[in-house]
Coordinates of C-alpha atoms in Angstrom, one line a residue:
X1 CA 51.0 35.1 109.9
X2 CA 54.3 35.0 112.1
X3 CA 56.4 38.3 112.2
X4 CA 59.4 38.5 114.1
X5 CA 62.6 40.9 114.1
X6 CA 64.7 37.8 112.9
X7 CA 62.2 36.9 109.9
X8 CA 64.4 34.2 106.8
X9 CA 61.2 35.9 104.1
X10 CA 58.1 38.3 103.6
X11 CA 55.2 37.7 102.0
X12 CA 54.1 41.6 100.2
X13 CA 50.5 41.7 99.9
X14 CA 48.4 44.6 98.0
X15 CA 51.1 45.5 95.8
X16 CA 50.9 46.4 92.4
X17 CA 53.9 44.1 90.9
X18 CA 55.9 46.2 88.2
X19 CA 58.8 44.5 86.3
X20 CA 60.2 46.5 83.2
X21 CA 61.8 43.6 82.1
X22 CA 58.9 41.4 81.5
X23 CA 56.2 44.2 81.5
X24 CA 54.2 43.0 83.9
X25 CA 52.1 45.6 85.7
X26 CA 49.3 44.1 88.0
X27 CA 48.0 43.7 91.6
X28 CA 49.1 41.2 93.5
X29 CA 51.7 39.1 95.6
X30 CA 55.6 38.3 96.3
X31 CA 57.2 35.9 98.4
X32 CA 60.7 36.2 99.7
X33 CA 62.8 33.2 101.1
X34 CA 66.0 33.8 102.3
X35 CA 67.0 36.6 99.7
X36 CA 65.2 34.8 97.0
X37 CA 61.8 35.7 94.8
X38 CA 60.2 32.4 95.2
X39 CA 56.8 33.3 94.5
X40 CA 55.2 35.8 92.3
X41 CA 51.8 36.7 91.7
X42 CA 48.4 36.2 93.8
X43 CA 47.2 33.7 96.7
X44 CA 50.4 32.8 97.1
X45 CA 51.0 30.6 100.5
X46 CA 53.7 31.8 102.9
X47 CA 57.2 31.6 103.3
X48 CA 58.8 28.6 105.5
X49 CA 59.9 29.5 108.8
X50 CA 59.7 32.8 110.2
X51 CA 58.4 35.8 107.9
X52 CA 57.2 39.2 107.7
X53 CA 53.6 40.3 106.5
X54 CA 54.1 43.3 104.5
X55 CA 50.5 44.5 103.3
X56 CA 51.5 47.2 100.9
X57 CA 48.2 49.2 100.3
X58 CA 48.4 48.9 96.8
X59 CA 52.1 50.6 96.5
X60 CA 54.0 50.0 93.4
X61 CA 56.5 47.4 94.0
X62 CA 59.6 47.3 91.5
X63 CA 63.1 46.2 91.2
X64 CA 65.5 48.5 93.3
X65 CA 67.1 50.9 91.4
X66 CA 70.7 50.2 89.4
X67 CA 72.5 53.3 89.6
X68 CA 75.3 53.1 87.4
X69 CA 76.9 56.0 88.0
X70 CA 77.8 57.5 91.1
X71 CA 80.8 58.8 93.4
X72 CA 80.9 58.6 97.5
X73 CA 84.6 59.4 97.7
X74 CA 85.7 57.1 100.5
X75 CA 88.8 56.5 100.7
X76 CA 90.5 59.5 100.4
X77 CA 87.3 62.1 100.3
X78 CA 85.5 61.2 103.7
X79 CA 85.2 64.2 104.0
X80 CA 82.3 65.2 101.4
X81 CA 80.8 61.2 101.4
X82 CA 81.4 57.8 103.4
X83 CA 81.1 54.5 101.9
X84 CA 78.4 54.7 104.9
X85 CA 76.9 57.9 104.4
X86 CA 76.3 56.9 100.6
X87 CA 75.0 53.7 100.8
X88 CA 72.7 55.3 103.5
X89 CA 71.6 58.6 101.2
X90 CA 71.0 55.0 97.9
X91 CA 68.8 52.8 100.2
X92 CA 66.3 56.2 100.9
X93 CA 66.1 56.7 97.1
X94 CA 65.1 53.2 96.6
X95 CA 68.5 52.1 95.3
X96 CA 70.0 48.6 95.8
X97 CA 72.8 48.2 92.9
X98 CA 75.5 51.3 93.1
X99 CA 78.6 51.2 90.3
X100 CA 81.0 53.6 92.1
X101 CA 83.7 55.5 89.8
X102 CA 86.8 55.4 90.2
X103 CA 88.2 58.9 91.3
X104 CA 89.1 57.9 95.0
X105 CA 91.5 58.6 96.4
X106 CA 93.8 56.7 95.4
X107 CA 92.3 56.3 92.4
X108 CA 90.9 52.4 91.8
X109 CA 93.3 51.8 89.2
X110 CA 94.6 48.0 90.5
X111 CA 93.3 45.1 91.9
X112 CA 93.7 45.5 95.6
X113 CA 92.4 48.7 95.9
X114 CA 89.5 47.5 94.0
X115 CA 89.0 44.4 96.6
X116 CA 89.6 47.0 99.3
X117 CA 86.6 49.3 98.1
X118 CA 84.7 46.5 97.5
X119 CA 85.3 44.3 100.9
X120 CA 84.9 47.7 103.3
X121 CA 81.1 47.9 101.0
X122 CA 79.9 44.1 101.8
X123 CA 80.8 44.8 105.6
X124 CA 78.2 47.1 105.8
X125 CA 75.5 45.2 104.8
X126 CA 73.5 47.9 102.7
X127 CA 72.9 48.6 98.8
X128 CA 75.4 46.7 96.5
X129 CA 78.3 48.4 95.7
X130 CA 80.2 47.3 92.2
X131 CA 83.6 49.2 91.7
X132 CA 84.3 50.5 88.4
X133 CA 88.8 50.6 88.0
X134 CA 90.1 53.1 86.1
X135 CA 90.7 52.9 82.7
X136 CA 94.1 54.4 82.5
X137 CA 96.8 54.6 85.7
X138 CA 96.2 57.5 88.0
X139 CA 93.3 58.6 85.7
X140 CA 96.1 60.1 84.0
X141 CA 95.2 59.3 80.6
X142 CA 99.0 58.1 79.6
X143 CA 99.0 54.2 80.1
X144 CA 96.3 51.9 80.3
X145 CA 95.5 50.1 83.7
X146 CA 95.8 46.6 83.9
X147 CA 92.1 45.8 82.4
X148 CA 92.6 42.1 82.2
X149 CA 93.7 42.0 86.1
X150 CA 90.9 44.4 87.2
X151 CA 88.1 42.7 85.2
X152 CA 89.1 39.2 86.8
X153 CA 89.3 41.3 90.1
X154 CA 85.6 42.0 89.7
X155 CA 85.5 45.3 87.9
X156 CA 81.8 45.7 86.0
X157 CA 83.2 48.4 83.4
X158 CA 86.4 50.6 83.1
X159 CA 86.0 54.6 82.7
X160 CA 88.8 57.7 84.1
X161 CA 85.1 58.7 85.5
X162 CA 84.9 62.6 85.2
X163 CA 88.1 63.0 83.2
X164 CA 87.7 62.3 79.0
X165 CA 90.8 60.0 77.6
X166 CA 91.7 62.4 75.5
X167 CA 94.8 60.3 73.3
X168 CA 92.5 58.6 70.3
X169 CA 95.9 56.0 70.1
X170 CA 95.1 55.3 74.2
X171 CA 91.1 55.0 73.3
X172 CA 91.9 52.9 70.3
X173 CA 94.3 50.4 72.4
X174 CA 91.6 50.2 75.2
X175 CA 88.7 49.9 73.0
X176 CA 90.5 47.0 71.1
X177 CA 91.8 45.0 74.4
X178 CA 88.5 45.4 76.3
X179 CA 86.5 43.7 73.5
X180 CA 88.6 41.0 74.0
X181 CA 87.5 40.3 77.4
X182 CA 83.9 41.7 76.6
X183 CA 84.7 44.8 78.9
X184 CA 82.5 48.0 78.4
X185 CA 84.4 51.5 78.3
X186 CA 82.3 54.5 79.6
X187 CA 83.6 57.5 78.8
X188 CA 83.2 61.5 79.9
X189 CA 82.4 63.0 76.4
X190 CA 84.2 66.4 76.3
X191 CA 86.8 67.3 74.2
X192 CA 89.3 68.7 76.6
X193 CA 91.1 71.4 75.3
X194 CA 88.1 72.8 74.0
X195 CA 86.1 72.7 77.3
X196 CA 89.9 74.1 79.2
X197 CA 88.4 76.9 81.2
X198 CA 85.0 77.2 80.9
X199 CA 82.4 76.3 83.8
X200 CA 78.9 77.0 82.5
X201 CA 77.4 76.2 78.8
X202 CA 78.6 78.1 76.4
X203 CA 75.5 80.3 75.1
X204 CA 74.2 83.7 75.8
X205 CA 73.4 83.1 79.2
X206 CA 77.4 82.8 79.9
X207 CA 78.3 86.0 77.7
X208 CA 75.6 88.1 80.3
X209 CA 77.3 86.5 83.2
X210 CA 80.7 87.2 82.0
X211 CA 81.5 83.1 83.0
X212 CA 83.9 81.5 80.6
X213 CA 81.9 78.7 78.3
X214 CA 82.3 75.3 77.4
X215 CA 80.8 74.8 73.6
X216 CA 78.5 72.2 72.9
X217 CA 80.6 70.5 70.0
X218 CA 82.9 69.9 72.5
X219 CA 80.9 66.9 73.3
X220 CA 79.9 65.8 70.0
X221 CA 83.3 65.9 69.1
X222 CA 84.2 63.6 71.3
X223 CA 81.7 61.4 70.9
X224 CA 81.8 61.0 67.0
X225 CA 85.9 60.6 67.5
X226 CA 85.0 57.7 69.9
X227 CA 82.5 56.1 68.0
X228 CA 84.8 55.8 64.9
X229 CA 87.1 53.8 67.3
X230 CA 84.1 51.7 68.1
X231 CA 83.5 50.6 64.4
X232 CA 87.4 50.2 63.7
X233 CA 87.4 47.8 67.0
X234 CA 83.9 46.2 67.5
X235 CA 83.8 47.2 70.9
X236 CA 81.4 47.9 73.5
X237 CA 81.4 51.5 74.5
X238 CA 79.3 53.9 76.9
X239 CA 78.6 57.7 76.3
X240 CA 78.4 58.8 80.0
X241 CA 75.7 61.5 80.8
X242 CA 75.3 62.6 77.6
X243 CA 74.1 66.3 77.2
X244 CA 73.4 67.8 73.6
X245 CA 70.8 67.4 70.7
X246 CA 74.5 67.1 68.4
X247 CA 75.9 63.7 70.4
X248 CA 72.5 62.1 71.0
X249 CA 71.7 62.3 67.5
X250 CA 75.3 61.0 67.1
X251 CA 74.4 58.2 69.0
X252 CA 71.0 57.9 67.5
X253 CA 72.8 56.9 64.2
X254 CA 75.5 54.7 66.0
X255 CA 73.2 52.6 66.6
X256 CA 71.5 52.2 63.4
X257 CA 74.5 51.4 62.0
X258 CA 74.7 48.4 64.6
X259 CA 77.8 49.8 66.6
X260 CA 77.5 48.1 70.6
X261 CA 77.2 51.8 71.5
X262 CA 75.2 53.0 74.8
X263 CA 74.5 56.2 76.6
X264 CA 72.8 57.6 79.7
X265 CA 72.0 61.2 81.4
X266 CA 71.4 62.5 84.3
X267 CA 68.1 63.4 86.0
X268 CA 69.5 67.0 86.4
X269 CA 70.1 66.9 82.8
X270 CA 66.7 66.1 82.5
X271 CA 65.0 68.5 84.7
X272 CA 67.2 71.5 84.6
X273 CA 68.5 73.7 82.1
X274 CA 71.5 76.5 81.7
X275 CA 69.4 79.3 83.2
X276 CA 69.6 77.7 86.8
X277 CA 72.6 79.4 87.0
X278 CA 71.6 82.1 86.7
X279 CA 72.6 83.9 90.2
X280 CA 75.6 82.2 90.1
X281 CA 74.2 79.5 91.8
X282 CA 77.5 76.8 92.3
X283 CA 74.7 74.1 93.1
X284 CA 73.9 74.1 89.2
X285 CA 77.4 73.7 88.5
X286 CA 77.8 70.4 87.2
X287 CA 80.0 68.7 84.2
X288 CA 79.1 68.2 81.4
X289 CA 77.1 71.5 82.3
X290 CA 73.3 71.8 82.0
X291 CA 72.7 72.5 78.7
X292 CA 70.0 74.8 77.0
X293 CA 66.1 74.2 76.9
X294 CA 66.8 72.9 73.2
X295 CA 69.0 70.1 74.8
X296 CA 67.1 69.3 77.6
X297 CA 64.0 68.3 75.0
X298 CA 66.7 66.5 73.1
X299 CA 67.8 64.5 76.2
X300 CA 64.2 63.8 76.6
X301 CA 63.3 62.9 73.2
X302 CA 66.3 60.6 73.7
X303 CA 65.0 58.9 76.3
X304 CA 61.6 58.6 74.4
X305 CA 62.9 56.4 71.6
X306 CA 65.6 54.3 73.2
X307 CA 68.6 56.3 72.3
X308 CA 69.3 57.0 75.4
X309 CA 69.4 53.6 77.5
X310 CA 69.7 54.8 80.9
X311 CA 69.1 57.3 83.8
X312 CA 72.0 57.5 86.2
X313 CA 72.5 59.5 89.3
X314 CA 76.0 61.2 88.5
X315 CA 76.2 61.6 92.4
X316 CA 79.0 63.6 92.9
X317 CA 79.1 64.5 96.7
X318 CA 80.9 68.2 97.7
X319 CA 81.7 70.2 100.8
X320 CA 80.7 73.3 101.1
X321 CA 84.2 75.0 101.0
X322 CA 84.0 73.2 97.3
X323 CA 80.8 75.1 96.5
X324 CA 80.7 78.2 98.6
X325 CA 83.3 79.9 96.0
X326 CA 82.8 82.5 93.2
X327 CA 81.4 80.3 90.9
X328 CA 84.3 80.1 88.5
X329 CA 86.4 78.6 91.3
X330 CA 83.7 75.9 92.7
X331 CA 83.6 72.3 92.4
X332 CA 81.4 70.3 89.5
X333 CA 79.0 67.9 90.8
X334 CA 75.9 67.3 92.7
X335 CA 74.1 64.7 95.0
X336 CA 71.3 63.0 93.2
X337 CA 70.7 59.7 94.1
X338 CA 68.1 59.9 96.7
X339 CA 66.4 62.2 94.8
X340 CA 67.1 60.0 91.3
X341 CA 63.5 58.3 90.8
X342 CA 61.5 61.2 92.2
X343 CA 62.9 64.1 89.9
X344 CA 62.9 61.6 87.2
X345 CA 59.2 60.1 87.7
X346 CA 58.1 64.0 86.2
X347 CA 58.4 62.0 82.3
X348 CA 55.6 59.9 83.5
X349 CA 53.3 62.2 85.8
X350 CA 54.2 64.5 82.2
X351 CA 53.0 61.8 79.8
X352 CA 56.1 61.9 78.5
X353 CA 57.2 58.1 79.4
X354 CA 55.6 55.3 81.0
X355 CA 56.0 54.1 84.9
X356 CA 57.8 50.8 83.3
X357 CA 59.5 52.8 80.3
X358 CA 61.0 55.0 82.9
X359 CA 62.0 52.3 85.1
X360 CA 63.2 50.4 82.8
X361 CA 66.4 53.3 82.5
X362 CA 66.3 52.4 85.9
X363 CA 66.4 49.2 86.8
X364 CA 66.7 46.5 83.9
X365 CA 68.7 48.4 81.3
X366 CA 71.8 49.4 83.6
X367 CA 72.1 45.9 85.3
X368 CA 71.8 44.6 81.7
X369 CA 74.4 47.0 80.5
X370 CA 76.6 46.1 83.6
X371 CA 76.4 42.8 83.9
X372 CA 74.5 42.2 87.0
X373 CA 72.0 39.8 88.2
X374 CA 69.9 42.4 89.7
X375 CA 67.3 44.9 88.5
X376 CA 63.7 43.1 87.5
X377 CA 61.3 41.0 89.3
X378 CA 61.4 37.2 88.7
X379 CA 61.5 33.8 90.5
X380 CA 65.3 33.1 91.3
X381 CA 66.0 37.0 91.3
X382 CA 67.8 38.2 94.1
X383 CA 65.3 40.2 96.5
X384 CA 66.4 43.5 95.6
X385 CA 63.1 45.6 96.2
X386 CA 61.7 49.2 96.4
X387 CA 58.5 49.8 97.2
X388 CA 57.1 53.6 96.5
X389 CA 54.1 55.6 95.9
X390 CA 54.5 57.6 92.7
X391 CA 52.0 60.3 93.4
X392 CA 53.3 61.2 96.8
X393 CA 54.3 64.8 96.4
X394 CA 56.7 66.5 99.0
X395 CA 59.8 69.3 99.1
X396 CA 63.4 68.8 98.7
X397 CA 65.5 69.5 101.5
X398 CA 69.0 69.5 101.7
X399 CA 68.2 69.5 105.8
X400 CA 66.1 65.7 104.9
X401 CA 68.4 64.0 102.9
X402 CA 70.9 61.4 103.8
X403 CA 73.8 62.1 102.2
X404 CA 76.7 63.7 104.0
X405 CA 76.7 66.3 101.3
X406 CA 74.3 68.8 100.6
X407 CA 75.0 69.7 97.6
X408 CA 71.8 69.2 95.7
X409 CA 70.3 71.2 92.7
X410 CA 66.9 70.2 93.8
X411 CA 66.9 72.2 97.0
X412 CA 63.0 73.4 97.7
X413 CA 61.3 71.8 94.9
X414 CA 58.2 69.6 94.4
X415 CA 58.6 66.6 93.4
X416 CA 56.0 63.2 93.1
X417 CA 57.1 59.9 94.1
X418 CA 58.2 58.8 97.7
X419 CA 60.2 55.7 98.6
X420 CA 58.4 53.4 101.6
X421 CA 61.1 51.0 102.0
X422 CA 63.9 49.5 100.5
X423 CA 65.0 45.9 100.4
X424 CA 68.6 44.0 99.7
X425 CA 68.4 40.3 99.6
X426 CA 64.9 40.4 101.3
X427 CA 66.3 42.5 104.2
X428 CA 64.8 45.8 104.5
X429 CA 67.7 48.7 104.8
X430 CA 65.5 51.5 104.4
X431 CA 62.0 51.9 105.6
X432 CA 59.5 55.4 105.7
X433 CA 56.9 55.1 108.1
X434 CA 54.2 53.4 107.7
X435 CA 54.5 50.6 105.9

């Protein structure tokens, strides 16, 4: 064994090998030459030229994490999350592919600010960062961006991000130009005029706390409107963080029809419910918001079967003069992606999903969805690695995490799984103590 703080590979010993694209699930090795997989399984003989010995004590070892959506707000937001601070907060969580929205500041809505965001994320050397562009200028929802331009410009998808397109005509037009360049659409399911206003899920719980609602059917709506574009247009179409029992079982049927339709959630939407609010609590204040314990199962069950496809972070990074307001007048949106496989890894220690099922929503399904060579475990793979314990419990702490923001919904709970270390390209950009 030859270890140095230059090493070109690692050998990982006493590991027990996961990949949710192939299934595999077993004790044993992986070899890393200069970024590469080259070797996968047991006895395997070392990398040339100088190398690390990782002995993992039997840690699960797994893709990194896709996380396809997520928001550090750099440029324009520094202020609540660097491109820095971000990729630091990703590479904790066990994260090493990161599609950023497009609600900067400016908005990405043309090529060069799309290379700009992309070129300041290579310098630093971290998780990958893959810019979404905006689907319409200035996320204004009146004229579509140059999709054609972006896509050759390196966009992986096209979305207004936390803002609906509300013009069917507009959603028709796009829907119809991106399928001819194969482009996906992912699009914030709400309804807009019905949701004007309200800032908690419309139930009883908003009615006792005298907080304005936003109806359920405003995302179905939405959805169902959509997903008659997709059948008149063939295209390929994305229902982001979807929230209600109504629009998964929307989806649910979408797909046995054959439509090229996808969705994800949260793993706030699946761990939280409409009475953390309750309070007034502006770190529960999210959009679309949580929903009622019926929906939660629903987003669950939808996990369960494969209607939902994947689990995404919906990092959404605020100051606290965003969230220390009445709550009517705070900011949507909380961190998550640190936190993203632990909160999430409750389906499995529940019985609810398998460790590969789970990472699967994790890992193989949104790189599929996206695109990208990245998110399962194979010889020619890039080395794009997480290695964690799933069983290691420990407490939430706004004061432990890396993110700039604090703004998690998770503050003081338990939670099972811990991240070790974190690898891009066989370089290790995140390492717990240890090993």
């Amino acid at each position: 064994m030859r270890e140095d703080s230059d090493p070109t590979g690692c050998l990982i010993t006493n590991a027990r090998l996961l990949d949710p694209a192939t299934g595999l699930d077993r004790i044993g090795e992986l070899r890393v030459e200069q970024g590469i997989i080259t070797g996968i399984g047991g006895f395997l003989a070392p990398p040339r030229g100088r190398y690390e010995l990782i002995d993992a004590g039997g840690l699960c070892l797994a893709p990194g994490l896709v996380d396809m959506r997520a928001q550090f707000g750099e440029p324009g937001f520094e202020h609540k999350e660097r491109l820095e601070s971000g990729a630091r907060a990703a590479a904790a969580g066990g994260v090493t592919s990161v599609a950023l929205l497009p609600g900067t500041n400016p908005p990405v809505d043309d090529p060069a600010m799309l290379q700009f965001v992309a070129r300041k994320a290579r310098q630093l050397r971290s998780v990958k960062i893959y810019p979404y562009a905006a689907l319409t200028r200035g996320l204004a929802g009146q004229q579509l961006a140059e999709l054609g331009l972006l896509r050759e410009a390196g966009a992986v998808a096209f979305t207004d991000g936390a803002k609906a397109l509300a013009d069917a005509q507009m959603m028709r037009r796009a829907l119809a130009y991106a399928t001819s360049i194969d482009a996906l659409i992912v699009q914030h399911p709400e309804e807009p005029s019905l949701a004007r206003g309200g800032v908690m899920n419309d139930g009883a719980t908003s009615v006792r706390l005298g907080l304005a609602g936003i109806p359920r059917c405003a995302e179905v709506m939405m959805v169902e409107r959509d997903l008659r574009l997709v059948e008149m247009t063939g295209a390929r179409y994305h229902v982001a963080h979807v929230s209600t029992a109504a629009a998964i079982e929307a989806v649910r049927q979408a797909k046995a029809r054959g439509l090229r339709v996808t969705a994800e959630t949260t793993p706030h939407h699946l761990a939280l419910n409409e009475l953390e609010v309750e309070g007034y609590r502006t770190f529960a204040k999210v959009s679309p918001p949580l929903r009622s314990e019926v929906d939660r199962r629903a987003v669950v069950e939808g996990l369960r079967d494969g209607t939902i496809d994947v689990i995404a972070s919906d990092h959404d990074p605020q100051d606290q003069d965003s969230k220390r307001q009445p709550f009517a007048q705070a900011a949507s949106g909380v961190i998550g992606i640190e936190t993203m496989l632990s909160v999430s890894l409750r389906l499995y220690h529940d019985g609810q999903m398998s460790l590969l099922g789970l990472l699967r929503k994790m890992t193989w399904a949104p790189a599929q969805l996206l695109g990208l060579n990245a998110g399962r475990l194979a010889v020619g793979a890039p080395a794009d690695l997480v290695l964690f314990d799933p069983d290691a419990p420990w407490k939430i702490s706004e004061a432990g995490l890396s993110s700039l923001a604090k703004n998690t919904a998770f503050e003081g709970r338990l939670v099972n799984g811990k991240v070790h270390r974190t690898l891009v390209d066989g370089r290790t950009i995140y390492r717990r103590d240890g090993i």
